[in-house]
CSV table of C-alpha atoms and ligand atoms in Angstrom, one decimal:
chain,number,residue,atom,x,y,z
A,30,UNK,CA,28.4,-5.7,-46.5
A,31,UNK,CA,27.9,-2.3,-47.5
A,32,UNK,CA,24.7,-0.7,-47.3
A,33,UNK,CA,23.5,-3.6,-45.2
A,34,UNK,CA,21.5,-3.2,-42.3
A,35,UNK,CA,23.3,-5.5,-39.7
A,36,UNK,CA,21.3,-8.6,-37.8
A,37,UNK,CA,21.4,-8.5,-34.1
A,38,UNK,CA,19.9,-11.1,-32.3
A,39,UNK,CA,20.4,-12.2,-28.4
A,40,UNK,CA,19.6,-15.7,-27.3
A,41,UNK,CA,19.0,-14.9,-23.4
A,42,UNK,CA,18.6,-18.6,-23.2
A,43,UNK,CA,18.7,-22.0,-25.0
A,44,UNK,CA,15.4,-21.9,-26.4
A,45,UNK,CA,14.5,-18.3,-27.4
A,46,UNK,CA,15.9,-15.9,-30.0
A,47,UNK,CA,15.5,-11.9,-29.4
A,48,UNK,CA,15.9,-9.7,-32.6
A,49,UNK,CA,17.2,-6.3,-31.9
A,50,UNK,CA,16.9,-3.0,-33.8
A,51,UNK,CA,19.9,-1.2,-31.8
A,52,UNK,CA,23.8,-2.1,-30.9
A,53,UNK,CA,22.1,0.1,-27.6
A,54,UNK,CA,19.5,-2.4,-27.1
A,55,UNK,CA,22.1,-5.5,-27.4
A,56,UNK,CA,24.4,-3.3,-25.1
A,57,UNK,CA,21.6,-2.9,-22.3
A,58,UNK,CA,20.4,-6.7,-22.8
A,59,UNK,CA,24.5,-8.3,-22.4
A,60,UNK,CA,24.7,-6.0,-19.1
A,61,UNK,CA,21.5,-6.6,-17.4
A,62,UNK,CA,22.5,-10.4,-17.4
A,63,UNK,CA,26.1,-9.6,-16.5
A,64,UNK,CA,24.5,-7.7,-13.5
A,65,UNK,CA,21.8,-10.6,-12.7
A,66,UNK,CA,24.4,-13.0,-12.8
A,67,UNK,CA,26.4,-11.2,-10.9
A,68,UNK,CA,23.6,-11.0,-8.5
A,69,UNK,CA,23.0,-14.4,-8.5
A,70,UNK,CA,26.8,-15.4,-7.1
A,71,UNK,CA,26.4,-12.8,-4.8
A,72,UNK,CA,23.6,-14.1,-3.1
A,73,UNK,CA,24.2,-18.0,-3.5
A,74,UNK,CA,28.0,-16.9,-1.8
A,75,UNK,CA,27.2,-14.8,0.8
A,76,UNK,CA,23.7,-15.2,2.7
A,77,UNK,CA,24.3,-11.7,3.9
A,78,UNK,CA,24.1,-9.8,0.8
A,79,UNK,CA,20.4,-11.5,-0.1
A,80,UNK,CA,19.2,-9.7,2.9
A,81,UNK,CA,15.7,-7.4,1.6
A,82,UNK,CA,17.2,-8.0,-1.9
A,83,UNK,CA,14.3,-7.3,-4.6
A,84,UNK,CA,14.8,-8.2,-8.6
A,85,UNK,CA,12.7,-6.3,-11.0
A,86,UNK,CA,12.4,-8.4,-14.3
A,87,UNK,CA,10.9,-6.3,-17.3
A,88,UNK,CA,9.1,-8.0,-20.3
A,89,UNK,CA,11.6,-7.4,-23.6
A,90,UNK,CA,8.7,-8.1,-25.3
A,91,UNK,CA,6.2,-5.4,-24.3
A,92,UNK,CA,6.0,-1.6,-24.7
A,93,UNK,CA,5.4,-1.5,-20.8
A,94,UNK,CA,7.9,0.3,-18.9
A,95,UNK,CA,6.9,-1.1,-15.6
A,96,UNK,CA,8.6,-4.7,-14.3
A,97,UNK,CA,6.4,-7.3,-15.2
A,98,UNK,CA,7.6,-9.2,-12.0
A,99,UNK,CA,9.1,-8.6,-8.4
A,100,UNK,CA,10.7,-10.9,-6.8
A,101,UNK,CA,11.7,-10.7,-3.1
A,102,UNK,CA,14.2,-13.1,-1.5
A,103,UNK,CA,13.5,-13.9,1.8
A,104,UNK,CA,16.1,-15.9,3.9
A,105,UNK,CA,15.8,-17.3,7.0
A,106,UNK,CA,18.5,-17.7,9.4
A,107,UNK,CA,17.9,-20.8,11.1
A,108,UNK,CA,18.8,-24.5,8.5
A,109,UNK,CA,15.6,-26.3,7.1
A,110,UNK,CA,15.3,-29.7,5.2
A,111,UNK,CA,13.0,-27.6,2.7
A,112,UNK,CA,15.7,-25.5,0.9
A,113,UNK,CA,13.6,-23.2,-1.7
A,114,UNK,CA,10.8,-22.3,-3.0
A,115,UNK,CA,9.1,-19.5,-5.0
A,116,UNK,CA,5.8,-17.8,-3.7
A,117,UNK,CA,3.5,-15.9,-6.3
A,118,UNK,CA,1.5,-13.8,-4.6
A,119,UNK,CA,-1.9,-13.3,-6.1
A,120,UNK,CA,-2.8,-9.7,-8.1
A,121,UNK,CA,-4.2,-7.3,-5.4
A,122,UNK,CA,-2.9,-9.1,-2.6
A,123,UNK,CA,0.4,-7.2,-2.5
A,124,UNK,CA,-0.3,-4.7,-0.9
A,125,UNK,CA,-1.5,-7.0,2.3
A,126,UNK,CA,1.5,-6.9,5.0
A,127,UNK,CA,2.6,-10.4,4.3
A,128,UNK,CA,3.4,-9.7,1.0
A,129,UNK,CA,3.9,-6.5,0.7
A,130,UNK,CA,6.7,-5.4,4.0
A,131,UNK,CA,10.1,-7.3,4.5
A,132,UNK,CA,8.5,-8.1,8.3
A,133,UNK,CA,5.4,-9.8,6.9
A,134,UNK,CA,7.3,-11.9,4.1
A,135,UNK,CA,9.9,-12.9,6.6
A,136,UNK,CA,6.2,-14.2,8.8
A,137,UNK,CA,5.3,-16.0,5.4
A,138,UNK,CA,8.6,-17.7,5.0
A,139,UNK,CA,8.6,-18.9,8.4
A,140,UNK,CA,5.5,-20.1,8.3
A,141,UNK,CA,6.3,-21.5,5.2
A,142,UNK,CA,9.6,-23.1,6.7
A,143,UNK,CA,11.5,-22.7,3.2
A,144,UNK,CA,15.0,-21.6,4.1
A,145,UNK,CA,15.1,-19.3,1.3
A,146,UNK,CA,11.8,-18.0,-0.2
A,147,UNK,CA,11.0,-16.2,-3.6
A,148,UNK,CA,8.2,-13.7,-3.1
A,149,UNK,CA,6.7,-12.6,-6.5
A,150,UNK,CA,4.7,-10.0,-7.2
A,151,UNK,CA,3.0,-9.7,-11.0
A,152,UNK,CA,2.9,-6.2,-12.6
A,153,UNK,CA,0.1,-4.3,-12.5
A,154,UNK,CA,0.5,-3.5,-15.9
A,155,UNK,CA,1.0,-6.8,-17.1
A,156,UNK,CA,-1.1,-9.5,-18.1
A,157,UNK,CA,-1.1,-13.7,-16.5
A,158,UNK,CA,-3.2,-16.1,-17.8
A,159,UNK,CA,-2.4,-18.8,-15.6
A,160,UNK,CA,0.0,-19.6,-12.6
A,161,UNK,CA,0.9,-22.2,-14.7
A,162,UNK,CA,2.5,-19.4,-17.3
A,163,UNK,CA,3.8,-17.7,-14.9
A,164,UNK,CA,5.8,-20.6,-13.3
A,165,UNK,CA,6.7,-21.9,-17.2
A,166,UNK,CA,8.3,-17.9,-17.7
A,167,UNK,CA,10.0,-17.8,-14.1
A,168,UNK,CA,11.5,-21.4,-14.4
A,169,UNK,CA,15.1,-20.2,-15.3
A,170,UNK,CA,15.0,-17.1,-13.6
A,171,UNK,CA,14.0,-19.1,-10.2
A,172,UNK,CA,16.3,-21.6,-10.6
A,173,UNK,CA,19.2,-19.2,-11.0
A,174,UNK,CA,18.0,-17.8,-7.5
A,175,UNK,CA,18.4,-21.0,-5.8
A,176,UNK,CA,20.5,-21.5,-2.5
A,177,UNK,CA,24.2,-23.0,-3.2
A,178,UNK,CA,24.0,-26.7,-3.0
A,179,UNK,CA,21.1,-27.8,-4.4
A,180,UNK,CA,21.7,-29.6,-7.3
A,181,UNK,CA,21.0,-28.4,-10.6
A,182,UNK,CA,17.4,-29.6,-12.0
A,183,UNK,CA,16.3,-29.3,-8.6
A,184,UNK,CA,12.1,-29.0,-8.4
A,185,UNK,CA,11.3,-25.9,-7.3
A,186,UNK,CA,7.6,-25.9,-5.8
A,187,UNK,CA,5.9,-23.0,-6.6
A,188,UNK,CA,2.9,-21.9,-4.1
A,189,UNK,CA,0.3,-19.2,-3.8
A,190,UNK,CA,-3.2,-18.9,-1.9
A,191,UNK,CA,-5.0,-20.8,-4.6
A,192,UNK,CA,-4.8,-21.7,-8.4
A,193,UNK,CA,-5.7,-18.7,-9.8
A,194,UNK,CA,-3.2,-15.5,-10.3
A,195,UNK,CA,-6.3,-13.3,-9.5
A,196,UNK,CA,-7.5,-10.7,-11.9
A,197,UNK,CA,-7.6,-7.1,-11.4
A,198,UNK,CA,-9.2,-4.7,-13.7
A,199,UNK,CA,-8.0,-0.9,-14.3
A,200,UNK,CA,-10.8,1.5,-13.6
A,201,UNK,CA,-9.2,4.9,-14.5
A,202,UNK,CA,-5.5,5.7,-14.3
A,203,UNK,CA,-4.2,9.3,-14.0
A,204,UNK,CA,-1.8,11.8,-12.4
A,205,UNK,CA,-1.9,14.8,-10.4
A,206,UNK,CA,0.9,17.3,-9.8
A,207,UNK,CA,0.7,16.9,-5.6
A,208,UNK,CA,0.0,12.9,-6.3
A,209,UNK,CA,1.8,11.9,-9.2
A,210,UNK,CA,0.6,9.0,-11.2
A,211,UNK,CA,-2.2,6.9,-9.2
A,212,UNK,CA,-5.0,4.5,-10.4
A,213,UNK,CA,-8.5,3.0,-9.3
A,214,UNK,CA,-8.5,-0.8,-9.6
A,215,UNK,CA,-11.0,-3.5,-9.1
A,216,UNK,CA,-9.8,-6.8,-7.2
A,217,UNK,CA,-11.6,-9.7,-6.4
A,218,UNK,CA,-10.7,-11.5,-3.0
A,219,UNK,CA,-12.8,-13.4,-0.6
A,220,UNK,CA,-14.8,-12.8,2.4
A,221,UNK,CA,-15.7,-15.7,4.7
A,222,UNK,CA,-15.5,-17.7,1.8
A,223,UNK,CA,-17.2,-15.5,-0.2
A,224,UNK,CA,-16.2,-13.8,-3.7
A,225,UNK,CA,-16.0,-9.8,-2.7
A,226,UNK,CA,-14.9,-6.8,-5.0
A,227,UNK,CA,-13.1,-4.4,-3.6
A,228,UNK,CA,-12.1,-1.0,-5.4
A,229,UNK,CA,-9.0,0.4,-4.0
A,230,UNK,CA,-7.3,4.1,-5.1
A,231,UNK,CA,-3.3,3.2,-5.0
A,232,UNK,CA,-0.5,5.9,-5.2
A,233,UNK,CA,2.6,4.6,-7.7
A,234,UNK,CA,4.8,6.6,-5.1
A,235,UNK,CA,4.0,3.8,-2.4
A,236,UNK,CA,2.5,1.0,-4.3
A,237,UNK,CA,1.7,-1.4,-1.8
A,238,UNK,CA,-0.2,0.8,0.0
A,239,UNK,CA,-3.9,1.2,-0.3
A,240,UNK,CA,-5.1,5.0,-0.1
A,241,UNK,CA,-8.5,4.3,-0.4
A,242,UNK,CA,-10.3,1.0,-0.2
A,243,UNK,CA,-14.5,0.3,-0.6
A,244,UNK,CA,-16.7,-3.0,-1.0
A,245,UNK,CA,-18.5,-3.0,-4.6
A,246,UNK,CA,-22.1,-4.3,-4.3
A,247,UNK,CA,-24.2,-5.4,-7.5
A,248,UNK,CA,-21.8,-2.5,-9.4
A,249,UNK,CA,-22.1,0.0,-6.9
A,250,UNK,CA,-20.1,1.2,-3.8
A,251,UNK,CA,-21.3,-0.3,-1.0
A,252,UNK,CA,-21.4,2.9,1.3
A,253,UNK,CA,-22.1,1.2,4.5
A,254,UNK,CA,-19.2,-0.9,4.7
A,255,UNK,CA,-15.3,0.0,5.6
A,256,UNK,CA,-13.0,-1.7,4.6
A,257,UNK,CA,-9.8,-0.3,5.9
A,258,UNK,CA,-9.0,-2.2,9.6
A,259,UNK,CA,-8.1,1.5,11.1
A,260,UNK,CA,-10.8,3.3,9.6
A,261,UNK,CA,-13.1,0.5,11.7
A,262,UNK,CA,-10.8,1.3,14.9
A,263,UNK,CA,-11.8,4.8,14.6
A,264,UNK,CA,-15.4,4.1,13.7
A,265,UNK,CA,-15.8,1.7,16.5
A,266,UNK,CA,-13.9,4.0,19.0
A,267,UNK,CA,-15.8,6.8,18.0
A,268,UNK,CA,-19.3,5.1,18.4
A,269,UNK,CA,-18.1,4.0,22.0
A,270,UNK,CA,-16.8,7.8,23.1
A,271,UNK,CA,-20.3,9.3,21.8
A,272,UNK,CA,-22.1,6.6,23.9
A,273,UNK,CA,-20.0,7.6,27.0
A,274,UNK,CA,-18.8,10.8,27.4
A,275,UNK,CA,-19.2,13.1,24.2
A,276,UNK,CA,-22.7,13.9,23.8
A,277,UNK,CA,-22.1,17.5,22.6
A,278,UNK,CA,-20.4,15.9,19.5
A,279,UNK,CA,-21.8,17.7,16.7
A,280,UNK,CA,-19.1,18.0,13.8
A,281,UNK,CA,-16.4,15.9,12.0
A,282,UNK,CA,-13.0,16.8,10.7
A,283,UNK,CA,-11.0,14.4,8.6
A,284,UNK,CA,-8.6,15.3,7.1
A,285,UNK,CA,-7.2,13.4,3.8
A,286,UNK,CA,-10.3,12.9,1.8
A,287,UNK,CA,-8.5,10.8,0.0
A,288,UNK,CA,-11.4,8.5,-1.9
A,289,UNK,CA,-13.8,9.9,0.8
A,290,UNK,CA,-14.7,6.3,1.9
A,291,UNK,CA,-14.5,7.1,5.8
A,292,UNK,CA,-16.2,10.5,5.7
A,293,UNK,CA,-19.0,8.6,3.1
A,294,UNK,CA,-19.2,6.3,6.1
A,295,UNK,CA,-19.8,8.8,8.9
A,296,UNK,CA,-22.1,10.4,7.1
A,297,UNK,CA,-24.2,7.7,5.8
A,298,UNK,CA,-24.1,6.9,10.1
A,299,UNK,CA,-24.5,10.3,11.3
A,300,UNK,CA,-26.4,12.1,9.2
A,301,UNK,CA,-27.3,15.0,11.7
A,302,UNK,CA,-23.3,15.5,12.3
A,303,UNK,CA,-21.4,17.6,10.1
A,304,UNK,CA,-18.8,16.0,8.5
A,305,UNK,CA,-15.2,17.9,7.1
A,306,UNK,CA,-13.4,16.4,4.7
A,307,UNK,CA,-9.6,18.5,4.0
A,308,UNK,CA,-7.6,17.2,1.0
A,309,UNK,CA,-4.7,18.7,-0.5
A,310,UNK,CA,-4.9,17.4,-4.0
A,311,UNK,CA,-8.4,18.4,-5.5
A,312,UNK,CA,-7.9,15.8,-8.5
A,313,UNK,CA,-8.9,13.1,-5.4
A,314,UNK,CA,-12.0,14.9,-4.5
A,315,UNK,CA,-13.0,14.3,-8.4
A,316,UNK,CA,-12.2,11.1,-7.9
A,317,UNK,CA,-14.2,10.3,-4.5
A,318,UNK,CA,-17.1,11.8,-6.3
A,319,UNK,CA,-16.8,9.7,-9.7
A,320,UNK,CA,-15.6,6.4,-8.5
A,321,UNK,CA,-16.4,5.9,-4.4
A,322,UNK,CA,-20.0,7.2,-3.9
A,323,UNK,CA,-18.8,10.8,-2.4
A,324,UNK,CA,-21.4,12.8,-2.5
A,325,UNK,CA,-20.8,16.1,-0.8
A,326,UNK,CA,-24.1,18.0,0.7
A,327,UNK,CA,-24.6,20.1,3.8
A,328,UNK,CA,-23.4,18.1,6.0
A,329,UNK,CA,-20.7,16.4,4.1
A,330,UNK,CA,-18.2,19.3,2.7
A,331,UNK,CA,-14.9,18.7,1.3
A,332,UNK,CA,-12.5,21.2,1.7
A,333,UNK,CA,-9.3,21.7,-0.8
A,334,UNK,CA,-6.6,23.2,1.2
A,335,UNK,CA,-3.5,21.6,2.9
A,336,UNK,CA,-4.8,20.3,6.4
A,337,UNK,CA,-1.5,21.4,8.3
A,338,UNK,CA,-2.7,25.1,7.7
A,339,UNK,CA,-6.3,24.3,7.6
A,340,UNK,CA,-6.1,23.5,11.2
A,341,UNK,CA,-3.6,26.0,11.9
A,342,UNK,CA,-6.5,28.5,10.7
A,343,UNK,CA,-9.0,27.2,12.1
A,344,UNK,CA,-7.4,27.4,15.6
A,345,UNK,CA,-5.7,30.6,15.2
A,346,UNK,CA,-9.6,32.1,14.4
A,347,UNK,CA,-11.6,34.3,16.5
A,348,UNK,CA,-14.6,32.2,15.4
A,349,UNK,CA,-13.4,28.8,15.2
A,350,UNK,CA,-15.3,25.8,14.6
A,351,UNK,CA,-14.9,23.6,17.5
A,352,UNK,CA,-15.3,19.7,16.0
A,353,UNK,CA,-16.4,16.9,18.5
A,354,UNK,CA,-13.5,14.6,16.6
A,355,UNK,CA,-10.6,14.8,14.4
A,356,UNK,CA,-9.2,12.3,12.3
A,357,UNK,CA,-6.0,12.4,10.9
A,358,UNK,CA,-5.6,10.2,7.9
A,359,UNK,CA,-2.7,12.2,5.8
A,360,UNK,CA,-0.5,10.0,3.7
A,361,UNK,CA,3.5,10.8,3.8
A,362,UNK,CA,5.1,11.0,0.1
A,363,UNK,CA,8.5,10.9,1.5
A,364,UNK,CA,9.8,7.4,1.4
A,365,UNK,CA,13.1,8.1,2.5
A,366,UNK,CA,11.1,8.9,6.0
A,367,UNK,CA,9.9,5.1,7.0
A,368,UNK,CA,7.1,6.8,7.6
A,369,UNK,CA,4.2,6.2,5.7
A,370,UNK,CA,1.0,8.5,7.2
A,371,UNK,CA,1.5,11.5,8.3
A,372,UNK,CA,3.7,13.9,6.8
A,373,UNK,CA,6.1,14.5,9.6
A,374,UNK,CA,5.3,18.6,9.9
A,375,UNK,CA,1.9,16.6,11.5
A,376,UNK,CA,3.8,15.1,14.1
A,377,UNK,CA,5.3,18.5,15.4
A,378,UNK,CA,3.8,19.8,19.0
A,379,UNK,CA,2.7,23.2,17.8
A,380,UNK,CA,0.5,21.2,15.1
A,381,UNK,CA,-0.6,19.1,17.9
A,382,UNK,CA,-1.5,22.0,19.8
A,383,UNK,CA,-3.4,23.4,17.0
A,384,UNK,CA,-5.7,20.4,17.0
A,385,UNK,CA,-6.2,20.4,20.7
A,386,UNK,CA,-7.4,23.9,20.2
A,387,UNK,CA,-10.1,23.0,17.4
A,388,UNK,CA,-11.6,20.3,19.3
A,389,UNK,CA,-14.1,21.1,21.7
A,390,UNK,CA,-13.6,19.4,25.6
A,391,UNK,CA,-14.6,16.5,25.2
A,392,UNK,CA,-13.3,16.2,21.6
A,393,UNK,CA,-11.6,13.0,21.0
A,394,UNK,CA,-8.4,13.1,17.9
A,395,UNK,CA,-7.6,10.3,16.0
A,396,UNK,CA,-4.0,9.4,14.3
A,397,UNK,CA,-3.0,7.1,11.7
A,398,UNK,CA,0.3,6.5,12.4
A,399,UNK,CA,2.4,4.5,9.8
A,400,UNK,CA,6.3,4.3,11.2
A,401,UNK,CA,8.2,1.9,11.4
A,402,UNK,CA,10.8,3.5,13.3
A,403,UNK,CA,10.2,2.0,17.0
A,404,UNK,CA,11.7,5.1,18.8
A,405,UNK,CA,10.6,7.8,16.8
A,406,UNK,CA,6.7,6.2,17.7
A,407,UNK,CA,7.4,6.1,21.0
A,408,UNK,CA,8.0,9.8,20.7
A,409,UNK,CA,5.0,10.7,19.1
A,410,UNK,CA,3.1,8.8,22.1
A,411,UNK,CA,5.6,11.1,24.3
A,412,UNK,CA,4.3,14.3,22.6
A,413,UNK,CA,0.9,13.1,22.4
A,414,UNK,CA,0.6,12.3,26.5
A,415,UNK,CA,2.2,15.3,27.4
A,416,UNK,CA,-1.2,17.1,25.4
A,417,UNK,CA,-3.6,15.3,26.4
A,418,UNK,CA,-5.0,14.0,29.6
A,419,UNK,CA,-5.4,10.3,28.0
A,420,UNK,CA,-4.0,8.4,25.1
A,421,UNK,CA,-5.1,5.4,23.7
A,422,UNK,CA,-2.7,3.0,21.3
A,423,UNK,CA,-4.2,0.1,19.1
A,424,UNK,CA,-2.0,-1.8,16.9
A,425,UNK,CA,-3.3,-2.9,13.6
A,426,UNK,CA,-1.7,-6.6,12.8
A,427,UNK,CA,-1.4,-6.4,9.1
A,428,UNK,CA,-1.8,-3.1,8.1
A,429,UNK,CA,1.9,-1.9,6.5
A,430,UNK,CA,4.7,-2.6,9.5
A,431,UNK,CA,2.9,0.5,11.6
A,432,UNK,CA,0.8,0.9,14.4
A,433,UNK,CA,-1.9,3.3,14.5
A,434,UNK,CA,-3.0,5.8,17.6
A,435,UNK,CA,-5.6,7.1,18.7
A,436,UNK,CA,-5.2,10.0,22.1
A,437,UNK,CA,-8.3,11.1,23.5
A,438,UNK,CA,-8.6,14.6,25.1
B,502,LIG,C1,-4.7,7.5,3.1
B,502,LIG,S1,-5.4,8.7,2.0
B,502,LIG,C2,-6.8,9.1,2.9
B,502,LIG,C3,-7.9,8.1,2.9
B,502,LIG,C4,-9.2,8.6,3.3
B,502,LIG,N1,-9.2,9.1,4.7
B,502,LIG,C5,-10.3,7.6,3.1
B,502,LIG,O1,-11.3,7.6,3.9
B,502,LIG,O2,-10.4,6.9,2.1
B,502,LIG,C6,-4.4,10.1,2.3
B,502,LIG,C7,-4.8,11.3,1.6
B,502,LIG,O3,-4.2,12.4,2.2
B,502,LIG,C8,-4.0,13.4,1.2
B,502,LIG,N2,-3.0,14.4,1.7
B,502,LIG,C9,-1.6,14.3,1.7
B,502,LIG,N3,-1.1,15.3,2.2
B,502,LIG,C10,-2.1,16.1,2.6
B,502,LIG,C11,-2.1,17.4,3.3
B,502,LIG,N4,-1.0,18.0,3.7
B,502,LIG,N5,-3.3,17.9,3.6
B,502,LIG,C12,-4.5,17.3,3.2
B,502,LIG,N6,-4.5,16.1,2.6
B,502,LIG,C13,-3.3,15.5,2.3
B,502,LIG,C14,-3.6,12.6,0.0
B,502,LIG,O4,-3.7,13.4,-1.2
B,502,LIG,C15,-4.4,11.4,0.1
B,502,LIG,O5,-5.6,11.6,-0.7
């Protein structure tokens, strides 16, 4: 009728009714479950095309713009009586390499021995009461995801590490031009059975990736424990080298402060070293200070400057500081890469050489190295050996599909 405002409602299932303020809205709502269910026969046809498949799912309902839920589908290639079943992974956890890299949730569905495996991750944005909710919401959406001949009304178990969905609690959210948007976030997870907080700085641009990690104790960072594993491998290897060969070592460079938790380690260690902390994006140096117990003093200086030319400087000066150990703990923003730490410009032999020439001889240099590519790590090592007269490689299990290295001088 004229001058009446139309009603539009969409029933995405049998039970609920959606009112709509635009024909837009109703437009986007018809085609994202045209596209779903176009998914759907997709993946229940052809066991190919599920292969790494992801589903976002966003919450009509909320202002968020973020999916409220991931879900990964894992299949395995080999037949199993157990046909399906949906994993939600609890908050905080997905950034551990079983949940959070195609290689660790193909481990978790074999071990699992579901042919076909949902893994779910819950929006950080987003709030769960229960895994009970979450498994009454996802019931129809699961179901749709389930392997071609099971019949309909199937029971579709639905695990995790426990019956809670685990909490996690925003400390500060922000964003910074080099960093984009980022937050500090509280999880709790346990330690040898054990209740432990853990307050982690995450980049949106890799979200599953921890950039900074430290242990809360009674409300404050603890700043004598690590908590990254190759932040322990370089602590560990370091205590070892001074103990054996590298008396003379005197100074520290790291470079990504990132939240400062390894240089706050080294120098709670070592006081009477100097300790060099480069980070190209001061708004993380405000953060190290405010949220992980960074405290910058003589012997702890952070530097603001991009640590490709900051070493490139420093060994192209007359008076250069020579450091008794480098670390190298640069994050890579460039997904396309599959290469998570360091930038590649780090990687290049003139860079290396650079390094070399800032550390003094018995200076020992230590790289995180995040790739998954198997050739182009094996090249690295290449470069690596043909500058220095030994090189050391430790693997981290279950830190994000990479190995780490560390090459002694
Ligand atoms: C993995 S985090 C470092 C974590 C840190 N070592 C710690 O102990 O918590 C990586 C950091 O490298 C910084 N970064 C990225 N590119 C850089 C560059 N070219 N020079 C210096 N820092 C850089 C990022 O801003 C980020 O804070």
């Amino acid at each position: 009728m004229e001058r009446m405002t139309p009603l539009l409602e969409f029933c995405p299932d049998e039970k609920n009714i959606e009112r709509l303020s635009s024909v837009g809205q109703l437009k986007e709502r018809v085609q994202s479950v045209q596209h779903f269910a176009t998914l759907c026969h997709q993946i229940s046809h052809d066991e190919k095309a599920s292969q790494d498949v992801f589903i976002e799912l966003m919450d009509p309902k909320s202002t968020k713009k973020t999916p409220k839920y991931t879900l990964f589908i894992v299949d395995r290639p080999c037949k199993s009586n157990q046909k399906f079943a949906a994993f939600v992974v609890p908050q905080g956890r997905e950034t551990d390499w079983l949940f959070g890299s195609n290689e660790g949730r193909r481990q978790l569905a074999d071990n699992a021995k579901f042919q076909r495996l949902l893994v779910i991750h819950l929006g950080r944005d987003h709030q769960f009461a229960s895994l009970d909710c979450v498994q009454t919401e996802l019931a129809g959406i699961v179901s749709s995801l389930q392997p071609q001949g099971l019949p309909p009304n199937t029971q579709i178990p639905f695990l995790s590490l426990g019956a809670q969905v685990n909490q996690r609690k925003e400390i500060h959210r922000g964003v910074s031009d080099s960093t984009g948007e980022y937050v500090v976030e509280e999880v709790e997870e346990e330690d040898d059975g054990k209740p432990v907080i853990l307050r982690r700085l995450i980049f949106f641009s890799n979200p599953n990736v921890i950039q900074s990690e430290a242990r809360m104790k009674n409300g404050k960072v603890d700043l004598k424990y690590l908590a990254c594993q190759h932040h322990l491998v370089m602590v560990e290897e370091l205590r070892q080298n001074l103990d054996m060969t590298n008396h003379g070592l005197k100074s520290i460079l790291v470079l990504g402060l990132g939240g400062g938790a390894l240089c706050t380690y080294l120098h709670q260690a070592y006081p009477q070293f100097k300790v060099d902390g480069v980070e190209i994006d001061p708004t993380m140096v405000d953060l190290a200070r405010k949220y992980f117990g960074f405290k910058p003093s003589e012997n702890l200086r952070p530097h603001i400057a991009d640590g490709l030319s900051f070493v490139q400087d420093a060994a192209a000066s007359e008076s250069r500081e020579r450091y008794g150990c480098i670390m190298l703990d640069v994050d890579c923003k460039d997904r396309s890469l599959g290469i998570s730490c360091p930038p590649p410009s780090f990687l290049e032999p003139n860079f290396i050489q650079s390094v070399k020439q800032c550390l003094n001889p018995q200076g020992i240099f230590f790289m995180n190295l995040v790739c998954r590519d198997e050739a182009r790590r094996n090249g690295v090592t290449e470069m690596l050996r043909e500058s220095f007269a030994s090189v050391q490689i430790k693997k981290i299990k279950g830190e994000a599909s990479g190995g780490r290295k560390s090459s002694k001088k």
